Structure formats: structure tokens, C-alpha cells
Amino acid sequence: MTTPAEPRTDVPTAAGAAVPEKPALEGLEDKWIARWKADDTYAFIRPASRAEVYSIDTPPPTVSGSLHVGHVFSYTHTDLIARFQRMRGKHVFYPIGWDDNGLPTERRVQNFYGVRCDPTVPYDPDFTPPEKPDPKHELRISRPNFVELCHQLTHVDEKAFEDLWRRVGLSVNWSSLYTTISADSIMVAQKAFLRNVVREEAYLSEAPTLWDVTFQTAVAQAELDARDYPGAYHRVAFHAAGGPVFIETTRPELIAACVALIAHPDDERYRSLFGSTVTSPLYGVELPVLAHPAAEPDKGTGIAMCCTFGDLTDVTWWRELQLPARVIIGRDGRIMRDRPEWIADDATWQVIAGKTIVSARELVVAGLRASGDLDGEPTPTLRKANFYEKGDKPLEIVSTRQWYIRNGGRDEDLKRVMLERGADLEWIPPHMRYRYDNWVGGLNGDWLISRQRFFGVPFPVWYSLDADAEPDYDHPILASEDRLPVDPSSDVPAGFSESQRGKPGGFVADPDVMDTWATSSLTPQIACGWERDPELFDVTFPMDLNTHAHEIIRTWLFSRVVRAHFENHSVPWLRCMISGFVMDPDRKKMSKSRGNTVVPTDVLERYGSDAVRWRAAKIRPGLDSPFDQAEMKVGRRLALKVLNASKFVLGAGALSDPAAITEPADLSLLAQLTASISEATRSFEAYDYTSALESTEQFFWQFCDDYLELVKERAYGPAEDSGAASARATLTLTLDIVLRLFAPIMPYVTEEVWSWWKAGSIHQARWPVPDEVVVREDPELLSDVSAALIQIRGAKTQARVSMKTEISLAKFYGTAWALAHLQAVAPDLRAVGRITGDVIWVETDGPIAVDVTLASPT
RNA sequence: GGGAGCAUAGCUCAGUUGGUUAGAGCACUUGCCUUACAAGCAAGGGGUCAGCAGUUCGAGUCUGCUUGCUCCCACCA
């Protein structure tokens, strides 16, 4: 009745078919981590054609940061797909990288070693960091020494990350590991940048820029974090001919930077003042009163002071009304020491000169109070202020020269193209596309990529100096591609010699580095060997899948779409699978700043990787999920159940002979198994790993609870008995297939059991197909048997007796069809129910029912 | 203020194009040492599908409104 698609020949493992006495989960991870590493089980073997490859772009974690369970879940989601595709026969290109460049690393190095980078300090080849950092006296060290320390520390961090990912069981290609600060990455980042410059997709511009005073660097729109920030409204009088004009401000320290008062053109209250002038309190600077539609009549008093620069509206006014720039805040976040030329009275200026913003504010308020220009007391308010996401002071706006890459923020045509690129991607789940559309639609400037920092990819650019040693920013000297990677601070541009560095008529290096996103926006190009390995690039790019959590759609996802659009005229990948967050039990987002993170190593140790992965697989793409320890226990129980059930199956004697499967109950099970294979496959193909797991799990539990119990006695029969052979062959085939269905989710326990009687890794085995089992029996048969079993067990439970209590008389009720099903497996039914007496069959129209008479307990 | 998602058992979640009596796991109750597993097995209780209104022979499912929660974006006078 049943023939296998192809006879299977099972080769015993080298160790022999060893089923342990007491299987345990402990120790499996160490054992298989070592084996997979030694055998390079997940190696990418380069095939001839793109169609044979499945390539995946994964987020390079910031190695100086810390990971929490949310990361583990998200990376697991990717691995589930990778393992499924590998078993489907794809050559899975699954590189991983470490994001080790950038500010987080610098900050960690500063704290770890107690040092600070000072580019003016010369390199010390014999430098060794202090054994015990002294936070009060940071050691000032040269940029090369600082960068060396960054490399040292990230190396240590990277080892810990690799250990974690290996424990989680990620089947990445470790030989394709990249880092964002490696020579290759620098080369890719510099080459792509140079091409952007040549095509005028990147440009240098002096403009007001959001500036972090702590880190003293520019930051990009994507790195902003709007936070509540306590402040106070100060009602301040400016002086006009007709009397005082009151404004409200939370930033009175900027009165000295004021360039105009501005109200809405239709605002009757101020219409008469337009075109006239007022003078500022304390400083007596004469200022025009102007009209602009961006002024909001219902904010404050309806008339605002426009400063250089208090907020982005000030920048708009400065630009559109062509106002002068009156900068008073320096890049260190302090009021400038020298009195600006528009302030007449030096004594007034000296009050705030050199002060921090906070103390300057207090001093100015005291001055206003003394001069009578403060109307009433300041009223506290909670306002939103822009912060750098890694900073803890509100951003200032300063005018600086920076490199930008066009992203559509200042170009409607490009914006439309970027939206179209987003629409070309397959989004899993689909609604994540709206996040992309929202972000791109709301861009209000190009992408600022330069950072005034040290550990990062340097811009491959110099500027020539004129006779006064002033740099010519309009004509940057670009490195030629064949010299990459270059460090302009030590390399010399063509046609110059090192002796001309910094000299009149000579040259100077661009001092900045690229933001880390500028490099990580090229991970598909870095990983796939762009410009370095054309054959690899051809078979891996555009990639098949991009995965990460939804918070970096606006940053990492979007920036890669931009770079691939410019460089490759394509999308970087075909689809994006977006993970949700793990929330704390109060349904709050897990984050380091909230202090509610769960350290993954603890959880992995307590429940095991298979259990944690099982839990991750229960979370569908895009959905947030609360973290619950109890859920892990269930996963652990399943892993253990797989071990125990396998022990039973193989303990009865593995029989890889599908032709021996002849009994109706056995054939019916295989019919159900076939349906499960189809369902799991369909689900995985649709990236619905959760449903794939659920269908397999449901089959497996029913297999254990009903089928295994039903055939237990028969399976123990003598080898020459055809019923016993049928049971054993069914058990063996079912285990073989179920293990493979579980393999992407629980790689450890499935590999362990596989090794008990098969050679090779289950992770290199093929995903099951329904054709492996050719069935002609009715899957309903076992369902009817289960229904009868429930009745028999129920009777015993109700009587509060043991399941092994004998039944002296059993009456089965049901349709002729159902009774036929039960009669077909009557011996099994007698065995599992311990029916020792008579069996009576009663045909009815109703559902299956069983009446039993229990023998008196022994 | 703009956008998105969610609301089904005490908890976490399924519930295809509307169609019998709304499901699962956990938790809970009760029973069972049953030779794969007591980290197990068996049986059971538990829901006004957030609320209101509508479409329909029929609504957890479709439409509108309301409420609540979460996330993203905007909001610095």
C-alpha cells in the first residue's frame, strides 16, 4: 500500500546507534557547537547560479553595546529562515558582521581605559594603557594610540558576541565574518563615497547643523530622539517706541543671539509693529519686527524671538528672511568668551561669557529681573527637545561644514524614487512598509554623514591651501580609487609631499570620519564582495532577505536602499522581515536606559538554546511580545519530550523499511504526517515560521499521546511479526521526518537524536516533502481512534483508577464508517485500553461513544 | 497633531474568503508511579470575542463611531 519515494539507506554513525539510557539536554550545546565548528556545517559553498543561492543581510551588532533577549529573538527569526532554506537545498549565504566603528566604541574605550583622544598629541609607539583608569584624570593620547585601543577592546567584545551567537545556534557563515572598521569595509565605504561625490550624490556644505555639545559632533536626523525636557516659560519685555513687546521663551540665554522678533502676517496684535524696530533687554540691540507665516499666533504671546539658533524654526526664518547670524554658543556648549561685535556693553557680556548654557540662563534671568524686563515669574513646563540618541544634553544648532548624501530630503523627485524603491520590497509583515513611507515622506534634509570624531572611516579627501593657508573647500582633492583605503591624515594626495601638509600652498586632510551608518549602509556591498569578488557579488546581490527589528527601518534599512539605489541601481534585497520588540512584563519597551533588560546568557543557560529559540519562533514577524520566563519552560519541555519520544522509537528498534508499513493505524498516521509536512512547508515558504512550528508541534504531541500509546505493545512484538515491523517502520519514518520539521527551530536536540542512528548532520539533510510518504489510508481513521481513546481514558479518570485498570466489557457506539475504523485497529485498541473482556459494536447516527465496565481493581 | 498596530479564557496567543456549540498553550481543579518521559500522563472547569450602532438569513470576522493600550513621526517661541 505504501511505497517510499526512494528507499532510504541509513548508515549508522561512527559511534554506532547509541541511544542513551537517560537522555538529557545538558551538554548538548557544548557538544554540537564544537562539532558544527569543526565540520563547518553551515559553510557557504559557492554555486554557479544565483538561483541556487539564498542570501541574507543581517544587522551587524554594535559590539561595544550589550545585547538583550530581544536581539536574540530577532536574530533567531532570521536563523529559522536560513535553516529552512538550507534544508530546501539552497546555498545559504548568511554572513554576519560586527559594527565596531563609531562613537559607542570610542566612549567605551574612554571609560574602560580612562583615556581621551587628543589629535594634537603625537603618537607614542610604546604606549600601554593604565592598569587602573582614573576617571578624574583622563590620559590624553594621540589619535593613532586611541584607535589602537579601540581595535584592542572591540576584539575582546567580538569574541563574547561570537560565543553568544554560536550558543544561540545561528547557522551563519563564520568564514564570511566582516567588521565595519576592517580594511575591506573602509575601502568599500571610501569607494562608494567617492563615486557618490563624483556623481554629485554627496556634497560638502556649510549649514546650520544639529550638534551634540558633549561629543562635539554633528548628528543626523535619523539619530534624533525627542525627549521630555523640563524648562520654563519666561515672559520677557523687548522695548518698542509704543511700549514693551512681550515674548515668551524657554531660552532667555539666547536674547543676545536674537536677530528679530517675528509674528504671523495676519496677527492683528502685531501688524502695526511690522517694519519697525525694538531693542532687546539687557543688551539694547536694535532688532526688526518681521512677519512670517511659520509664526503661530497661539504659541506663547504670538510673537517670537528669532535667534541664531534656538530651534529649527529659527533656521527657517534665518534662511527665508535672510537674517544675519549671531552665534553666541560655541561647539563646546558654552557661551563664547569674546564679546561679539553687535553687543555694545562689554560688562553685560562678561556676565555670561564662557558660561555653560544652564548657568548663563540663570544669570540672564537674574539680569532681567533686576532690569524689570522679566514679567512675572517663570512658569515651569515640560517640552520636547531633540537629543542625540546616545547623548544626555539637548542638541544645539551650530553652523558647520559637513558632508551630506542626498536622500530625497531636499529633492521631491528623489524622494518619490526612494518611496518607489520601498514599494518594490516585499515587507513581512506588510504594514511595516508604512514606517518606511512615513520616514521618507517626512525627511526635511539630506543625510549628514560626517562626524567630528576619531574612530571611524576617514573621508578620502584633502583640501589644497592657498597662500594664507586657507583651505579651498570648493575643490576637494579626492583620493584615487586604486589607492584605497587611505587615511588622509597620514597619506599624501597626488602631486604633494608630506612636507607640504598644513603649509601655505600645500594641503590639509579632511579631519572628519564617516558616521557608522555611512559604512553600515553598505553591508550588502561589503558582505557580497562588491568590487572585490565579482563572482560572489553576482550570485548573492541583490540579497534575498533583510531582517532586523522595526526601530531601524528609518536608519539602517533606508540608508541601504539609498546607497544601493545610487551604486547598483537596484534594491539591496528583495524582501524585509521585520521583528517586533520584547517588552518587559509591564508592556514597556526593553531598553538599557530603562534598566529593564533581560541578559540573554542567563536565559540561555537556564532554559537552553532550543527552548529560547522555540519561544522566539512563537512570535510572529512584527509583533511585540512580553517576556515571560514561564514560556521558556514549555519550550524546554518540548525539547525534552523529543529526546524521550525518540528514545522510545529507536529503543523499539529502528526499521528503515517503509515497505513494511501495512497496518491501517500506521498508514493513517502517515496520512496525517503528510498533511503536516505540506502545512509546515507552506507556512515556512510564506515566512510564517510560527505556523510551521505550530502544525509540527500539534502533530508531534498527538503522535506521542495517541499513536505512540496505541502501538506501544505491538511495537514491542517479535521482529518477524508483520504488525510489529509495520509499527517500527512507521515510528522510524515518522521520527525521521518530524526531526527534520523541528530542525530549524531546535537545532541541538534534533541533531542529537539524528546522531543516534544516522550519519551526517540533520542540518544538511533535506527538508521533508510529502512524496517521501505515499499513503492511501484515511487520516480520519486515527482521529476516530483518538476519539474512542478519550472516552476510554475519561471513564478511567472519572472512576479515579489507574490507566492500566482492565476493562471487562466495552461497547463502542458510532456510525458504520467510524466503527469500521475502530474495528480495523481492534487489537491495538484492546491493548492500549486493557480490554480483556468482550467488545460490542453498536451502530448509531451519533458521534463515537464508549461504555466500559471496569474490572475490579487488582 | 500625523501614521501604524493591538483589544478574543486569569496570562500569552490562533481564529483564512462572514457559516454548526469560538480554539491552543500556560495557569487552575481533580485523578493516575502507566517499563520513552512525574521536568510525566489523563480528565475537567473557565469567554457578553473592549463598547455602541449598522450591513446581512447569519458578524469574533465586514462598515462607522467611541474607549483603552503600544510603537513610530511631528511638536523647543
Coordinates of C-alpha atoms (C1' of nucleotides) in Angstrom, one line a residue, chain A residues 226 233 248-250 295-296 299 304 383-384 435 438 554 587-589 623 626 636-637 640-641 644-645 648 701 704-705 708 712 716 790 793 797 800 803-804, chain B residues 2-6 11-15 24-27 30-44 69-77:
Chain A
A226 CA 12.8 63.7 21.1
Y233 CA 8.5 80.0 30.0
E248 CA 7.7 84.1 25.9
T249 CA 10.8 82.0 25.8
T250 CA 12.3 78.9 27.4
A295 CA 4.9 82.0 13.4
E296 CA 2.0 80.6 15.4
K299 CA 2.0 79.9 20.9
A304 CA 8.7 85.0 18.9
R383 CA 8.7 70.4 26.5
K384 CA 10.1 68.1 23.9
R435 CA 7.0 53.1 8.6
N438 CA 6.3 57.8 6.8
R554 CA 14.4 54.7 9.3
R587 CA 4.4 46.0 28.4
K588 CA 7.2 48.6 28.2
K589 CA 9.9 48.5 25.6
L623 CA 4.6 41.6 16.7
P626 CA 6.1 40.4 26.5
R636 CA 12.4 23.2 27.3
R637 CA 9.7 20.6 27.9
L640 CA 13.0 17.0 26.4
K641 CA 9.9 15.3 25.0
N644 CA 12.3 10.9 25.3
A645 CA 10.0 10.0 22.5
F648 CA 11.3 5.1 22.8
W701 CA 2.1 15.9 20.6
C704 CA 3.1 11.0 21.4
D705 CA -0.2 11.0 23.2
L708 CA 2.6 6.0 20.4
K712 CA 3.3 0.6 22.0
Y716 CA 7.4 -4.4 21.2
I790 CA -10.5 9.8 25.0
R793 CA -9.4 7.2 29.4
T797 CA -10.2 9.1 35.1
R800 CA -10.3 7.6 39.7
M803 CA -5.0 3.7 33.3
K804 CA -3.9 0.1 33.5
Chain B
rG2 C1' 0.0 62.7 11.7
rG3 C1' 0.8 57.4 10.9
rA4 C1' 0.6 52.3 12.3
rG5 C1' -0.6 48.1 15.3
rC6 C1' -3.4 45.9 19.0
rC11 C1' -1.8 35.1 31.2
rU12 C1' 0.3 34.6 26.1
rC13 C1' -1.9 34.0 21.5
rA14 C1' -4.6 31.3 17.0
rG15 C1' -9.2 32.1 14.6
rA24 C1' -4.5 26.1 21.7
rG25 C1' -0.5 26.5 25.3
rC26 C1' 0.4 28.3 30.2
rA27 C1' -2.0 28.8 34.9
rU30 C1' -9.2 16.6 40.1
rG31 C1' -7.2 11.9 39.4
rC32 C1' -3.1 8.4 38.0
rC33 C1' 4.0 5.9 40.0
rU34 C1' 1.3 3.8 33.1
rU35 C1' 8.6 -0.4 31.8
rA36 C1' 10.1 6.8 26.4
rC37 C1' 9.2 10.8 29.6
rA38 C1' 6.5 12.6 37.3
rA39 C1' 10.6 18.3 34.1
rG40 C1' 5.3 12.9 33.0
rC41 C1' 0.2 11.1 31.8
rA42 C1' -5.3 11.5 31.9
rA43 C1' -9.7 14.1 32.6
rG44 C1' -12.1 18.7 33.7
rC69 C1' -3.0 50.2 25.4
rU70 C1' 1.6 50.1 22.4
rC71 C1' 5.1 51.8 18.8
rC72 C1' 6.9 55.4 15.1
rC73 C1' 6.9 60.5 13.4
rA74 C1' 6.0 65.9 14.3
rC75 C1' 5.8 69.3 18.4
rC76 C1' 11.9 73.6 21.7
rA77 C1' 8.6 81.0 20.9

